[in-house]
Coordinates of C-alpha atoms in Angstrom, one line a residue:
M1 CA 151.1 10.5 -19.8
D2 CA 149.3 13.2 -21.8
V3 CA 147.6 16.0 -20.0
S4 CA 144.0 14.6 -20.2
L5 CA 145.2 11.2 -18.9
L6 CA 147.1 12.9 -16.1
L7 CA 144.0 14.9 -15.2
E8 CA 141.8 11.7 -15.1
Y9 CA 144.3 9.9 -12.9
G10 CA 144.6 13.0 -10.6
W11 CA 140.8 13.3 -10.4
V12 CA 140.4 9.7 -9.3
L13 CA 143.2 10.1 -6.7
A14 CA 141.5 13.2 -5.4
V15 CA 138.1 11.4 -5.0
L16 CA 139.9 8.5 -3.4
V17 CA 141.7 10.8 -0.9
V18 CA 138.4 12.3 0.2
L19 CA 136.7 8.9 0.5
E20 CA 139.8 7.5 2.3
G21 CA 139.7 10.5 4.7
L22 CA 136.1 9.8 5.7
L23 CA 136.6 6.1 6.1
A24 CA 139.9 6.6 7.9
A25 CA 138.2 8.9 10.4
D26 CA 135.5 6.3 11.0
N27 CA 138.1 3.6 11.4
A28 CA 140.2 5.8 13.8
L29 CA 137.2 6.5 15.9
V30 CA 136.3 2.8 16.1
L31 CA 139.9 2.0 17.2
A32 CA 139.8 4.7 19.8
I33 CA 136.6 3.2 21.3
M34 CA 138.0 -0.3 21.2
V35 CA 141.1 0.7 23.3
K36 CA 139.3 3.3 25.5
H37 CA 139.0 1.0 28.6
L38 CA 142.8 0.4 28.8
P39 CA 145.2 2.4 31.0
E40 CA 146.8 5.3 29.1
D41 CA 150.2 3.7 28.5
K42 CA 148.7 0.4 27.3
R43 CA 146.2 2.4 25.2
K44 CA 148.9 4.1 23.3
K45 CA 150.7 0.8 22.7
A46 CA 147.5 -0.9 21.5
L47 CA 146.9 2.0 19.0
F48 CA 150.5 1.8 17.9
Y49 CA 150.1 -1.9 17.1
G50 CA 146.8 -1.0 15.4
L51 CA 148.5 1.5 13.1
M52 CA 151.3 -1.0 12.3
G53 CA 148.7 -3.7 11.5
A54 CA 146.8 -1.2 9.3
F55 CA 149.9 -0.6 7.3
V56 CA 150.9 -4.3 6.9
F57 CA 147.4 -5.4 6.1
R58 CA 146.7 -2.6 3.6
L59 CA 150.0 -3.3 1.8
G60 CA 149.4 -7.0 1.8
S61 CA 145.8 -6.6 0.5
L62 CA 147.1 -4.3 -2.3
F63 CA 149.7 -6.7 -3.5
L64 CA 147.4 -9.7 -3.2
I65 CA 144.5 -8.1 -5.1
S66 CA 146.9 -6.7 -7.8
F67 CA 147.4 -10.4 -8.9
L68 CA 143.8 -11.3 -8.6
V69 CA 142.0 -8.2 -9.8
D70 CA 141.4 -9.6 -13.3
V71 CA 139.6 -12.7 -12.0
W72 CA 135.9 -12.1 -12.4
Q73 CA 135.0 -14.2 -9.3
V74 CA 137.2 -11.9 -7.2
Q75 CA 135.6 -8.9 -8.8
A76 CA 132.1 -10.3 -8.1
I77 CA 133.0 -11.0 -4.4
G78 CA 134.5 -7.5 -4.1
A79 CA 131.4 -5.9 -5.5
L80 CA 129.0 -7.9 -3.2
Y81 CA 131.2 -7.1 -0.2
L82 CA 131.2 -3.3 -0.9
L83 CA 127.5 -3.4 -1.3
Y84 CA 127.1 -5.4 1.9
I85 CA 129.2 -3.1 4.1
S86 CA 127.4 -0.1 2.7
I87 CA 123.9 -1.4 3.4
N88 CA 124.9 -3.0 6.7
H89 CA 126.5 0.2 8.0
I90 CA 123.5 2.4 6.9
V91 CA 121.0 0.0 8.5
K92 CA 123.0 -0.2 11.7
K93 CA 123.3 3.6 11.8
I94 CA 119.5 3.9 11.5
L95 CA 118.8 1.2 14.0
G96 CA 121.5 2.5 16.3
S97 CA 119.9 6.0 16.4
R98 CA 116.6 4.3 17.3
N99 CA 118.2 2.2 20.1
K100 CA 119.9 5.4 21.6
T101 CA 116.4 7.0 21.8
D102 CA 115.0 3.9 23.5
E103 CA 117.9 3.7 25.9
A104 CA 117.5 7.4 26.8
A105 CA 113.8 6.7 27.6
D106 CA 114.8 3.6 29.7
S107 CA 116.0 4.8 33.1
T108 CA 116.9 1.2 34.3
P109 CA 120.6 1.1 35.3
K110 CA 122.6 -1.4 33.2
K111 CA 125.5 -3.6 34.4
P112 CA 128.9 -2.6 33.0
K113 CA 130.2 -5.0 30.4
K114 CA 133.4 -7.0 31.1
Q115 CA 136.3 -5.4 29.3
S116 CA 139.0 -7.3 27.4
G117 CA 142.6 -7.5 28.5
F118 CA 145.5 -5.8 26.7
W119 CA 146.4 -8.6 24.3
M120 CA 142.8 -9.5 23.5
T121 CA 142.2 -5.9 22.8
V122 CA 145.2 -5.8 20.4
F123 CA 143.9 -8.9 18.7
K124 CA 140.5 -7.3 18.2
V125 CA 142.2 -4.2 16.9
E126 CA 144.1 -6.2 14.3
V127 CA 141.0 -8.1 13.2
A128 CA 139.4 -4.7 12.7
D129 CA 142.4 -3.6 10.8
I130 CA 142.0 -6.5 8.3
A131 CA 138.4 -5.5 7.7
F132 CA 139.4 -1.8 7.3
A133 CA 142.2 -2.8 4.8
V134 CA 139.9 -4.9 2.7
D135 CA 137.3 -2.1 2.6
S136 CA 139.8 0.5 1.7
I137 CA 141.7 -1.5 -1.0
L138 CA 138.5 -2.8 -2.7
A139 CA 137.0 0.7 -2.9
A140 CA 140.3 2.0 -4.3
V141 CA 140.5 -0.8 -6.9
A142 CA 136.9 -0.3 -8.0
L143 CA 137.7 3.4 -8.6
A144 CA 141.0 2.9 -10.3
V145 CA 140.6 -0.3 -12.3
A146 CA 138.6 1.4 -15.1
L147 CA 141.3 4.0 -15.6
P148 CA 142.8 3.9 -19.1
P149 CA 146.3 2.4 -19.5
S150 CA 149.1 4.7 -18.3
G151 CA 151.9 3.1 -20.2
L152 CA 153.8 2.2 -17.1
P153 CA 154.9 -1.4 -16.5
P154 CA 152.2 -3.6 -15.0
I155 CA 152.3 -4.8 -11.4
G156 CA 150.5 -8.1 -11.0
G157 CA 147.2 -7.8 -13.0
L158 CA 147.1 -4.0 -12.6
D159 CA 148.5 -1.3 -14.9
G160 CA 151.4 0.5 -13.2
G161 CA 149.5 3.8 -13.1
Q162 CA 146.5 2.2 -11.5
F163 CA 148.6 0.5 -8.9
I164 CA 150.3 3.8 -8.0
V165 CA 146.9 5.5 -7.6
I166 CA 145.6 2.7 -5.3
F167 CA 148.9 2.7 -3.3
L168 CA 148.8 6.5 -2.8
G169 CA 145.2 6.4 -1.8
G170 CA 145.8 3.7 0.8
F171 CA 149.0 5.4 2.1
I172 CA 147.2 8.7 2.4
G173 CA 144.4 6.9 4.2
L174 CA 146.9 5.7 6.8
V175 CA 148.4 9.2 7.2
I176 CA 144.9 10.6 7.7
M177 CA 144.2 7.9 10.3
R178 CA 147.3 8.9 12.2
F179 CA 147.6 12.6 11.9
A180 CA 144.4 14.2 10.4
A181 CA 141.7 11.8 11.8
T182 CA 140.8 14.2 14.6
Y183 CA 139.7 16.8 12.0
F184 CA 137.6 14.3 10.1
V185 CA 136.1 12.9 13.3
K186 CA 135.1 16.5 14.3
L187 CA 133.6 16.9 10.8
L188 CA 131.7 13.6 11.1
H189 CA 130.5 14.6 14.5
S190 CA 129.3 18.1 13.5
R191 CA 127.7 16.7 10.3
P192 CA 126.7 13.1 11.0
G193 CA 125.0 12.7 7.6
L194 CA 128.5 12.7 6.0
E195 CA 129.2 9.3 7.5
V196 CA 126.1 7.8 5.9
A197 CA 127.0 9.6 2.6
A198 CA 130.5 8.0 2.7
F199 CA 129.0 4.6 2.9
V200 CA 126.4 5.3 0.2
I201 CA 129.4 6.2 -1.9
V202 CA 131.1 2.9 -1.0
G203 CA 127.9 1.1 -2.2
W204 CA 127.9 3.1 -5.4
V205 CA 131.6 2.2 -5.9
G206 CA 130.4 -1.4 -5.4
V207 CA 128.0 -0.9 -8.2
K208 CA 130.9 0.2 -10.4
L209 CA 132.9 -2.9 -9.5
A210 CA 129.7 -5.0 -10.4
V211 CA 129.6 -3.3 -13.8
I212 CA 133.3 -4.1 -14.3
T213 CA 132.5 -7.7 -13.4
L214 CA 129.6 -8.0 -15.8
A215 CA 131.7 -6.6 -18.6
H216 CA 134.4 -9.2 -18.0
P217 CA 135.1 -11.2 -21.2
S218 CA 134.4 -14.5 -19.4
L219 CA 130.8 -13.3 -18.6
G220 CA 130.0 -10.9 -21.4
V221 CA 126.8 -9.7 -19.8
L222 CA 127.9 -6.1 -20.7
D223 CA 130.1 -5.0 -23.6
E224 CA 133.8 -5.5 -22.6
H225 CA 134.6 -1.8 -23.2
F226 CA 131.5 -0.4 -21.4
P227 CA 133.4 0.4 -18.1
E228 CA 135.7 2.7 -20.2
N229 CA 132.7 4.4 -21.9
K230 CA 132.9 8.2 -21.3
I231 CA 129.1 8.6 -20.7
W232 CA 129.2 5.8 -18.0
K233 CA 132.3 7.4 -16.4
F234 CA 130.7 10.9 -16.5
G235 CA 127.4 9.6 -15.1
F236 CA 129.3 7.6 -12.3
Y237 CA 131.1 10.7 -11.0
I238 CA 128.0 12.9 -11.3
V239 CA 126.1 10.5 -9.1
L240 CA 129.1 10.3 -6.7
I241 CA 129.4 14.1 -6.4
T242 CA 125.6 14.4 -6.0
I243 CA 125.7 11.9 -3.1
A244 CA 128.6 13.9 -1.4
V245 CA 126.8 17.2 -1.9
C246 CA 123.5 15.9 -0.6
G247 CA 125.3 14.4 2.4
W248 CA 126.8 17.8 3.2
F249 CA 123.6 19.9 2.7
L250 CA 121.1 17.4 4.1
S251 CA 123.1 16.8 7.2
S252 CA 122.1 19.3 9.8
K253 CA 125.1 20.8 11.7
V254 CA 125.2 19.6 15.3
P255 CA 126.5 22.3 17.7
E256 CA 129.3 21.0 19.9
K257 CA 128.5 20.9 23.6
E258 CA 131.0 22.1 26.2
D259 CA 130.9 18.9 28.1
E260 CA 131.1 16.7 25.0
N261 CA 134.3 16.3 23.0
P262 CA 134.0 13.4 20.5
V263 CA 137.8 13.5 19.7
E264 CA 139.2 14.0 23.2
E265 CA 140.1 10.3 23.6
L266 CA 141.5 10.1 20.1
E267 CA 143.7 13.1 20.7
K268 CA 144.9 11.8 24.0
Q269 CA 145.7 8.4 22.5
A270 CA 147.5 9.9 19.6
G271 CA 149.5 12.1 21.9
V272 CA 148.1 15.3 20.4

């Protein structure tokens, strides 16, 4: 690889690591909430199974999509899925904030929900892992698939360099989920707007995958070489950085309360 190509691959990997970090923190927090009702020993086992499942499903998703990535129907489904989870999450976040306000105003005591047993909880965690794996790999593919050829041997339908970038992004996401998630969860708690920004970025990545789909030779809606166009690439990353910067500066910092620790359960479950 020449220097400019190496820098482009490195830049995409850096963007992917940050996005994976935010998504992994959100995923880790979801898993922590899912297993929270279990006794401590079973809670740790459920999280262990969850992390193993996350590794298996992400690896499986990567190898599966590497063979299907050039099929325009798969690209179209991936683009629609990324747009769906982005819009769905943002809408739920907005409605969830309103519901919390309504619940705070309602003083009527509520009956506790019946909690799932150990193996049902593990099953739910694994189902969540599948969804997380698909989200992660699709976002990574959408970012990496427009990279120029690296000269490395292809793997499935992907250039070898693209495959390595996607693999490293997914692997780093797992590492973050296991070891650095508490930091990212604290960051998301102190600046909640970052979570919304992360899913806006997921939607924007979905737009990129839609552009790649429309430029597929079988459709020909856009010019086949448009996704590699330098102006489009530059514009894409300018918008992506703008979303991230706006998410940071428009998100008011929430002071941490002494009686409220958003990562205490996560730290306990991870054995920190």
